[in-house]
mmCIF file of C-alpha atoms in Angstrom:
data_model
loop_
_atom_site.group_PDB
_atom_site.id
_atom_site.type_symbol
_atom_site.label_atom_id
_atom_site.label_comp_id
_atom_site.label_asym_id
_atom_site.label_seq_id
_atom_site.Cartn_x
_atom_site.Cartn_y
_atom_site.Cartn_z
ATOM 1 C CA MET N 1 279.845 -17.476 103.423
ATOM 2 C CA ASN N 2 281.318 -20.973 103.141
ATOM 3 C CA THR N 3 284.790 -21.201 101.665
ATOM 4 C CA ILE N 4 283.870 -24.424 99.853
ATOM 5 C CA PRO N 5 282.044 -23.624 96.596
ATOM 6 C CA MET N 6 278.438 -24.708 96.240
ATOM 7 C CA GLU N 7 279.263 -26.735 93.107
ATOM 8 C CA TYR N 8 281.264 -29.313 95.082
ATOM 9 C CA TYR N 9 278.302 -30.221 97.274
ATOM 10 C CA LEU N 10 275.998 -30.316 94.237
ATOM 11 C CA LEU N 11 278.431 -32.577 92.364
ATOM 12 C CA ILE N 12 278.473 -35.064 95.261
ATOM 13 C CA SER N 13 274.678 -34.934 95.236
ATOM 14 C CA ALA N 14 274.537 -35.510 91.461
ATOM 15 C CA PHE N 15 276.995 -38.400 91.709
ATOM 16 C CA MET N 16 275.015 -40.104 94.473
ATOM 17 C CA PHE N 17 271.832 -39.699 92.429
ATOM 18 C CA SER N 18 273.476 -41.351 89.400
ATOM 19 C CA VAL N 19 274.737 -44.228 91.536
ATOM 20 C CA GLY N 20 271.197 -44.656 92.863
ATOM 21 C CA VAL N 21 269.863 -44.773 89.295
ATOM 22 C CA THR N 22 272.456 -47.436 88.413
ATOM 23 C CA GLY N 23 271.427 -49.468 91.443
ATOM 24 C CA VAL N 24 267.736 -49.337 90.561
ATOM 25 C CA LEU N 25 268.537 -50.448 86.993
ATOM 26 C CA ILE N 26 271.055 -53.250 87.616
ATOM 27 C CA ARG N 27 270.100 -54.759 90.985
ATOM 28 C CA ARG N 28 267.562 -57.598 90.971
ATOM 29 C CA ASN N 29 266.755 -57.764 94.687
ATOM 30 C CA ALA N 30 263.616 -55.733 95.465
ATOM 31 C CA ILE N 31 264.886 -54.691 98.909
ATOM 32 C CA VAL N 32 268.159 -53.384 97.431
ATOM 33 C CA VAL N 33 266.148 -51.481 94.810
ATOM 34 C CA LEU N 34 264.223 -49.802 97.641
ATOM 35 C CA MET N 35 267.540 -48.943 99.335
ATOM 36 C CA CYS N 36 268.784 -47.358 96.100
ATOM 37 C CA ILE N 37 265.632 -45.214 96.039
ATOM 38 C CA GLU N 38 266.499 -44.096 99.583
ATOM 39 C CA LEU N 39 269.957 -43.156 98.283
ATOM 40 C CA MET N 40 268.394 -41.015 95.542
ATOM 41 C CA LEU N 41 266.091 -39.301 98.058
ATOM 42 C CA ASN N 42 269.151 -38.564 100.193
ATOM 43 C CA SER N 43 271.042 -37.003 97.321
ATOM 44 C CA ALA N 44 268.058 -34.713 96.708
ATOM 45 C CA ASN N 45 268.134 -33.842 100.413
ATOM 46 C CA LEU N 46 271.815 -32.888 100.135
ATOM 47 C CA ALA N 47 271.043 -30.531 97.237
ATOM 48 C CA LEU N 48 268.161 -28.951 99.195
ATOM 49 C CA VAL N 49 270.288 -28.423 102.310
ATOM 50 C CA THR N 50 273.103 -26.954 100.177
ATOM 51 C CA PHE N 51 270.817 -24.369 98.581
ATOM 52 C CA SER N 52 269.133 -23.627 101.910
ATOM 53 C CA SER N 53 272.449 -23.066 103.652
ATOM 54 C CA PHE N 54 274.019 -20.972 100.898
ATOM 55 C CA LEU N 55 270.926 -18.768 100.511
ATOM 56 C CA GLY N 56 270.324 -18.438 104.261
ATOM 57 C CA ASP N 57 266.725 -19.587 103.801
ATOM 58 C CA PRO N 58 265.255 -22.217 106.186
ATOM 59 C CA ALA N 59 262.588 -23.317 103.639
ATOM 60 C CA GLY N 60 264.934 -25.892 102.063
ATOM 61 C CA GLN N 61 265.545 -27.577 105.392
ATOM 62 C CA VAL N 62 261.810 -27.707 106.087
ATOM 63 C CA PHE N 63 261.420 -29.494 102.734
ATOM 64 C CA VAL N 64 264.129 -31.970 103.772
ATOM 65 C CA PHE N 65 262.028 -32.678 106.863
ATOM 66 C CA PHE N 66 259.019 -33.482 104.628
ATOM 67 C CA VAL N 67 261.155 -35.621 102.300
ATOM 68 C CA MET N 68 262.260 -37.671 105.314
ATOM 69 C CA THR N 69 258.611 -38.157 106.339
ATOM 70 C CA VAL N 70 257.724 -39.395 102.862
ATOM 71 C CA ALA N 71 260.810 -41.651 102.795
ATOM 72 C CA ALA N 72 259.811 -43.239 106.107
ATOM 73 C CA ALA N 73 256.251 -43.858 104.870
ATOM 74 C CA GLU N 74 257.564 -45.228 101.568
ATOM 75 C CA ALA N 75 259.976 -47.602 103.309
ATOM 76 C CA ALA N 76 257.258 -48.917 105.645
ATOM 77 C CA VAL N 77 254.682 -49.563 102.909
ATOM 78 C CA GLY N 78 257.278 -50.795 100.386
ATOM 79 C CA LEU N 79 258.739 -53.334 102.789
ATOM 80 C CA ALA N 80 255.232 -54.500 103.755
ATOM 81 C CA ILE N 81 254.474 -55.057 100.058
ATOM 82 C CA ILE N 82 257.757 -56.944 99.579
ATOM 83 C CA ILE N 83 256.958 -59.205 102.547
ATOM 84 C CA ALA N 84 253.465 -59.838 101.148
ATOM 85 C CA ILE N 85 254.990 -60.754 97.751
ATOM 86 C CA PHE N 86 257.538 -63.011 99.438
ATOM 87 C CA ARG N 87 254.776 -64.888 101.269
ATOM 88 C CA ASN N 88 253.007 -65.502 97.941
ATOM 89 C CA LYS N 89 255.900 -66.209 95.549
ATOM 90 C CA LEU N 90 258.790 -67.092 97.937
ATOM 91 C CA THR N 91 261.148 -64.717 96.089
ATOM 92 C CA VAL N 92 262.085 -61.026 96.058
ATOM 93 C CA ASN N 93 263.862 -61.209 92.698
ATOM 94 C CA ILE N 94 262.105 -58.626 90.526
ATOM 95 C CA ASP N 95 262.697 -60.707 87.365
ATOM 96 C CA GLU N 96 260.512 -63.490 88.762
ATOM 97 C CA ILE N 97 257.735 -61.180 89.973
ATOM 98 C CA ASN N 98 255.784 -60.839 86.710
ATOM 99 C CA ILE N 99 252.106 -61.397 87.570
ATOM 100 C CA PHE N 100 251.148 -58.099 85.926
ATOM 101 C CA LYS N 101 253.213 -58.735 82.783
ATOM 102 C CA TRP N 102 251.445 -59.967 79.648
ATOM 103 C CA MET A 1 289.536 -22.804 106.549
ATOM 104 C CA ILE A 2 291.942 -25.604 105.746
ATOM 105 C CA LEU A 3 290.208 -27.847 108.307
ATOM 106 C CA GLU A 4 286.907 -27.255 106.527
ATOM 107 C CA TYR A 5 288.425 -28.457 103.244
ATOM 108 C CA ILE A 6 289.984 -31.549 104.869
ATOM 109 C CA LEU A 7 286.675 -32.474 106.536
ATOM 110 C CA PHE A 8 284.801 -31.909 103.284
ATOM 111 C CA ALA A 9 287.265 -34.071 101.329
ATOM 112 C CA ILE A 10 287.058 -36.945 103.841
ATOM 113 C CA LEU A 11 283.255 -36.852 104.179
ATOM 114 C CA GLY A 12 282.685 -36.438 100.451
ATOM 115 C CA LEU A 13 285.030 -39.326 99.673
ATOM 116 C CA VAL A 14 283.294 -41.568 102.227
ATOM 117 C CA ALA A 15 279.880 -40.640 100.782
ATOM 118 C CA VAL A 16 280.956 -41.348 97.187
ATOM 119 C CA VAL A 17 282.867 -44.581 97.893
ATOM 120 C CA SER A 18 280.177 -46.002 100.193
ATOM 121 C CA SER A 19 277.454 -45.308 97.633
ATOM 122 C CA ILE A 20 279.453 -47.134 94.925
ATOM 123 C CA ALA A 21 280.190 -50.009 97.310
ATOM 124 C CA MET A 22 276.510 -50.206 98.209
ATOM 125 C CA VAL A 23 275.489 -50.772 94.577
ATOM 126 C CA THR A 24 278.336 -53.155 93.677
ATOM 127 C CA ARG A 25 278.326 -55.494 96.726
ATOM 128 C CA PRO A 26 276.325 -58.635 95.830
ATOM 129 C CA SER A 27 275.174 -59.313 99.402
ATOM 130 C CA PRO A 28 272.090 -57.254 100.442
ATOM 131 C CA VAL A 29 273.299 -57.039 104.051
ATOM 132 C CA MET A 30 276.608 -55.469 102.949
ATOM 133 C CA SER A 31 274.615 -53.021 100.806
ATOM 134 C CA ALA A 32 272.597 -52.007 103.859
ATOM 135 C CA ILE A 33 275.745 -51.522 105.977
ATOM 136 C CA PHE A 34 277.345 -49.311 103.308
ATOM 137 C CA LEU A 35 274.120 -47.311 103.027
ATOM 138 C CA VAL A 36 274.297 -46.621 106.792
ATOM 139 C CA LEU A 37 277.911 -45.443 106.325
ATOM 140 C CA ASN A 38 276.722 -43.182 103.498
ATOM 141 C CA PHE A 39 274.013 -41.702 105.754
ATOM 142 C CA PHE A 40 276.599 -40.907 108.436
ATOM 143 C CA ALA A 41 278.861 -39.179 105.894
ATOM 144 C CA LEU A 42 275.854 -37.145 104.716
ATOM 145 C CA ALA A 43 275.111 -36.134 108.323
ATOM 146 C CA GLY A 44 278.701 -34.843 108.555
ATOM 147 C CA LEU A 45 278.230 -32.862 105.333
ATOM 148 C CA TYR A 46 275.035 -31.344 106.762
ATOM 149 C CA LEU A 47 277.036 -30.230 109.814
ATOM 150 C CA LEU A 48 279.583 -28.585 107.487
ATOM 151 C CA LEU A 49 276.636 -26.753 105.891
ATOM 152 C CA ASN A 50 275.510 -25.439 109.326
ATOM 153 C CA ALA A 51 272.358 -27.594 109.299
ATOM 154 C CA GLN A 52 272.567 -29.079 112.813
ATOM 155 C CA PHE A 53 268.913 -30.097 113.130
ATOM 156 C CA ILE A 54 268.849 -31.940 109.798
ATOM 157 C CA ALA A 55 272.148 -33.690 110.643
ATOM 158 C CA VAL A 56 270.735 -35.046 113.920
ATOM 159 C CA VAL A 57 267.420 -36.056 112.300
ATOM 160 C CA GLN A 58 269.388 -37.792 109.508
ATOM 161 C CA VAL A 59 271.216 -39.989 112.033
ATOM 162 C CA ILE A 60 268.129 -40.703 114.183
ATOM 163 C CA VAL A 61 265.532 -41.265 111.442
ATOM 164 C CA TYR A 62 267.564 -42.666 108.538
ATOM 165 C CA ALA A 63 270.472 -44.495 110.152
ATOM 166 C CA GLY A 64 268.468 -45.330 113.269
ATOM 167 C CA ALA A 65 264.921 -46.142 112.192
ATOM 168 C CA ILE A 66 264.705 -46.763 108.432
ATOM 169 C CA MET A 67 267.878 -48.848 108.112
ATOM 170 C CA VAL A 68 266.927 -50.984 111.126
ATOM 171 C CA LEU A 69 263.621 -51.658 109.340
ATOM 172 C CA PHE A 70 265.529 -52.685 106.192
ATOM 173 C CA LEU A 71 267.950 -54.929 108.092
ATOM 174 C CA PHE A 72 265.039 -56.501 109.964
ATOM 175 C CA VAL A 73 263.286 -57.382 106.700
ATOM 176 C CA LEU A 74 266.558 -58.720 105.236
ATOM 177 C CA MET A 75 266.916 -60.932 108.312
ATOM 178 C CA LEU A 76 263.322 -62.181 107.975
ATOM 179 C CA LEU A 77 263.530 -62.977 104.264
ATOM 180 C CA ASN A 78 267.097 -64.377 104.186
ATOM 181 C CA THR A 79 267.679 -63.574 100.495
ATOM 182 C CA GLU A 80 270.601 -64.965 98.522
ATOM 183 C CA SER A 81 273.452 -62.953 96.962
ATOM 184 C CA GLU A 82 273.296 -61.762 93.366
ATOM 185 C CA HIS A 83 276.612 -63.108 91.983
ATOM 186 C CA ALA A 84 275.069 -65.368 89.363
ATOM 187 C CA ILE A 85 272.385 -62.933 88.269
ATOM 188 C CA LEU A 86 274.804 -60.068 87.657
ATOM 189 C CA LYS A 87 277.155 -62.324 85.697
ATOM 190 C CA GLU A 88 274.570 -63.682 83.286
ATOM 191 C CA LYS A 89 273.004 -60.267 82.579
ATOM 192 C CA ARG A 90 275.979 -58.215 81.412
ATOM 193 C CA ASN A 91 273.911 -56.239 78.873
ATOM 194 C CA LEU A 92 271.618 -54.992 81.595
ATOM 195 C CA LYS A 93 274.634 -53.858 83.611
ATOM 196 C CA PHE A 94 276.100 -51.882 80.721
ATOM 197 C CA ILE A 95 272.760 -50.256 79.851
ATOM 198 C CA GLY A 96 272.240 -49.304 83.498
ATOM 199 C CA ILE A 97 275.681 -47.736 83.829
ATOM 200 C CA PHE A 98 275.273 -45.944 80.480
ATOM 201 C CA ILE A 99 271.957 -44.372 81.541
ATOM 202 C CA ALA A 100 273.439 -43.343 84.897
ATOM 203 C CA VAL A 101 276.428 -41.682 83.180
ATOM 204 C CA LEU A 102 273.989 -39.790 80.926
ATOM 205 C CA VAL A 103 272.049 -38.606 83.995
ATOM 206 C CA PHE A 104 275.273 -37.513 85.709
ATOM 207 C CA ILE A 105 276.462 -35.576 82.647
ATOM 208 C CA GLN A 106 273.089 -33.846 82.388
ATOM 209 C CA ILE A 107 272.990 -32.776 86.035
ATOM 210 C CA GLY A 108 276.665 -31.769 86.012
ATOM 211 C CA TYR A 109 276.140 -29.675 82.875
ATOM 212 C CA ILE A 110 273.211 -27.886 84.499
ATOM 213 C CA ILE A 111 275.229 -27.261 87.681
ATOM 214 C CA PHE A 112 278.121 -25.645 85.840
ATOM 215 C CA TYR A 113 276.026 -23.955 83.154
ATOM 216 C CA SER A 114 273.805 -22.174 85.655
ATOM 217 C CA ALA A 115 276.762 -21.442 88.044
ATOM 218 C CA PRO A 116 274.550 -21.229 91.137
ATOM 219 C CA SER A 117 277.227 -19.793 93.449
ATOM 220 C CA ASP A 118 277.587 -16.613 91.366
ATOM 221 C CA GLY A 119 276.154 -13.626 93.154
ATOM 222 C CA ILE A 120 275.637 -15.321 96.517
ATOM 223 C CA THR A 121 276.968 -12.941 99.140
ATOM 224 C CA LYS A 122 275.172 -14.164 102.241
ATOM 225 C CA GLU A 123 276.895 -13.870 105.595
ATOM 226 C CA ILE A 124 277.723 -17.025 107.547
ATOM 227 C CA ALA A 125 275.423 -15.816 110.377
ATOM 228 C CA GLU A 126 272.389 -16.148 108.092
ATOM 229 C CA SER A 127 273.366 -19.690 107.176
ATOM 230 C CA ILE A 128 273.783 -20.655 110.838
ATOM 231 C CA ASN A 129 270.441 -19.034 111.651
ATOM 232 C CA ALA A 130 268.708 -21.013 108.874
ATOM 233 C CA GLY A 131 269.901 -24.320 110.343
ATOM 234 C CA LYS A 132 268.822 -23.642 113.921
ATOM 235 C CA ILE A 133 266.020 -25.804 115.311
ATOM 236 C CA GLU A 134 264.258 -22.632 116.499
ATOM 237 C CA THR A 135 264.036 -21.213 112.957
ATOM 238 C CA ILE A 136 262.938 -24.516 111.433
ATOM 239 C CA GLY A 137 260.337 -25.050 114.159
ATOM 240 C CA THR A 138 258.910 -21.565 113.655
ATOM 241 C CA GLU A 139 258.694 -22.086 109.885
ATOM 242 C CA LEU A 140 257.119 -25.521 110.369
ATOM 243 C CA TYR A 141 254.347 -24.216 112.641
ATOM 244 C CA THR A 142 253.589 -20.972 110.785
ATOM 245 C CA THR A 143 254.279 -20.982 107.028
ATOM 246 C CA TYR A 144 254.217 -24.758 106.532
ATOM 247 C CA VAL A 145 251.575 -25.805 109.064
ATOM 248 C CA LEU A 146 249.279 -27.328 106.410
ATOM 249 C CA PRO A 147 251.981 -29.561 104.826
ATOM 250 C CA PHE A 148 252.997 -30.476 108.369
ATOM 251 C CA LEU A 149 249.479 -31.717 109.166
ATOM 252 C CA ALA A 150 249.340 -33.491 105.788
ATOM 253 C CA SER A 151 252.592 -35.332 106.569
ATOM 254 C CA GLY A 152 251.014 -36.455 109.852
ATOM 255 C CA PHE A 153 248.086 -37.918 107.907
ATOM 256 C CA LEU A 154 250.533 -39.509 105.452
ATOM 257 C CA LEU A 155 252.318 -41.296 108.305
ATOM 258 C CA LEU A 156 248.986 -42.450 109.737
ATOM 259 C CA GLY A 157 247.946 -43.790 106.340
ATOM 260 C CA ALA A 158 251.298 -45.535 105.867
ATOM 261 C CA THR A 159 251.029 -47.186 109.302
ATOM 262 C CA ILE A 160 247.503 -48.427 108.623
ATOM 263 C CA GLY A 161 248.516 -49.598 105.139
ATOM 264 C CA ALA A 162 251.518 -51.530 106.436
ATOM 265 C CA ILE A 163 249.397 -53.210 109.131
ATOM 266 C CA VAL A 164 246.662 -54.136 106.626
ATOM 267 C CA LEU A 165 249.240 -55.602 104.229
ATOM 268 C CA ALA A 166 250.879 -57.586 107.027
ATOM 269 C CA MET A 167 247.552 -58.907 108.399
ATOM 270 C CA LYS A 168 246.309 -60.253 105.084
ATOM 271 C CA LYS A 169 245.941 -64.030 104.956
ATOM 272 C CA PHE A 170 247.338 -65.828 101.906
ATOM 273 C CA GLU A 171 246.581 -69.398 100.999
#
């Protein structure tokens, strides 16, 4: 169908996922870490839409819809937790948030 | 044909560059702005893949709702940039990039080893039909009605959880 091969889309998706992994590992700001998780969810969405489109099957796009629902819920609860931590410790630096570390 | 390739090259380049810029910018607000740019490039890629409904939902939900939430929290917390932190922790940076390169090599190897586009001979009409809001709506309310209801409960739970967390009094 498409003239562009499927591998190109999947490579962009894989690259965005790796960049998201880097962000989660090297960034110290909890909000930016959450944003990097959103980036990884989006790269998974791109792979799902690619397969769905190339196979002519709407199931993949329905899954993308569910992934977006989960991402919205995750962002809402995650940001609420970050605000609660900030009110207690006055920081969102994940190196300084170590109450559970022993 | 050639227009499709040009659009793909531009959108793919914007998606890749904006994702790198998002991770490397020290200021959280700049990260958020580049993430919005990345979401718009992804919406364009979805349009190239004949997924109109997902492209529109991507712009409305991700770029519109979720990123506004992020920017709002950034504005409330007023966090500082990460210049100093990234400079003093060089080891962490190298380990992070090393692990990410390993992940990329793994996924890329699987993509080319399995050669997913071999044997796909679907017509473009099927692809357009799969992306139509009518098809997705029918699937959502027939085959996937139970997950659909579960996602409604998930959103309800997330709303209640966020409110409970925000109401809590700390001393």
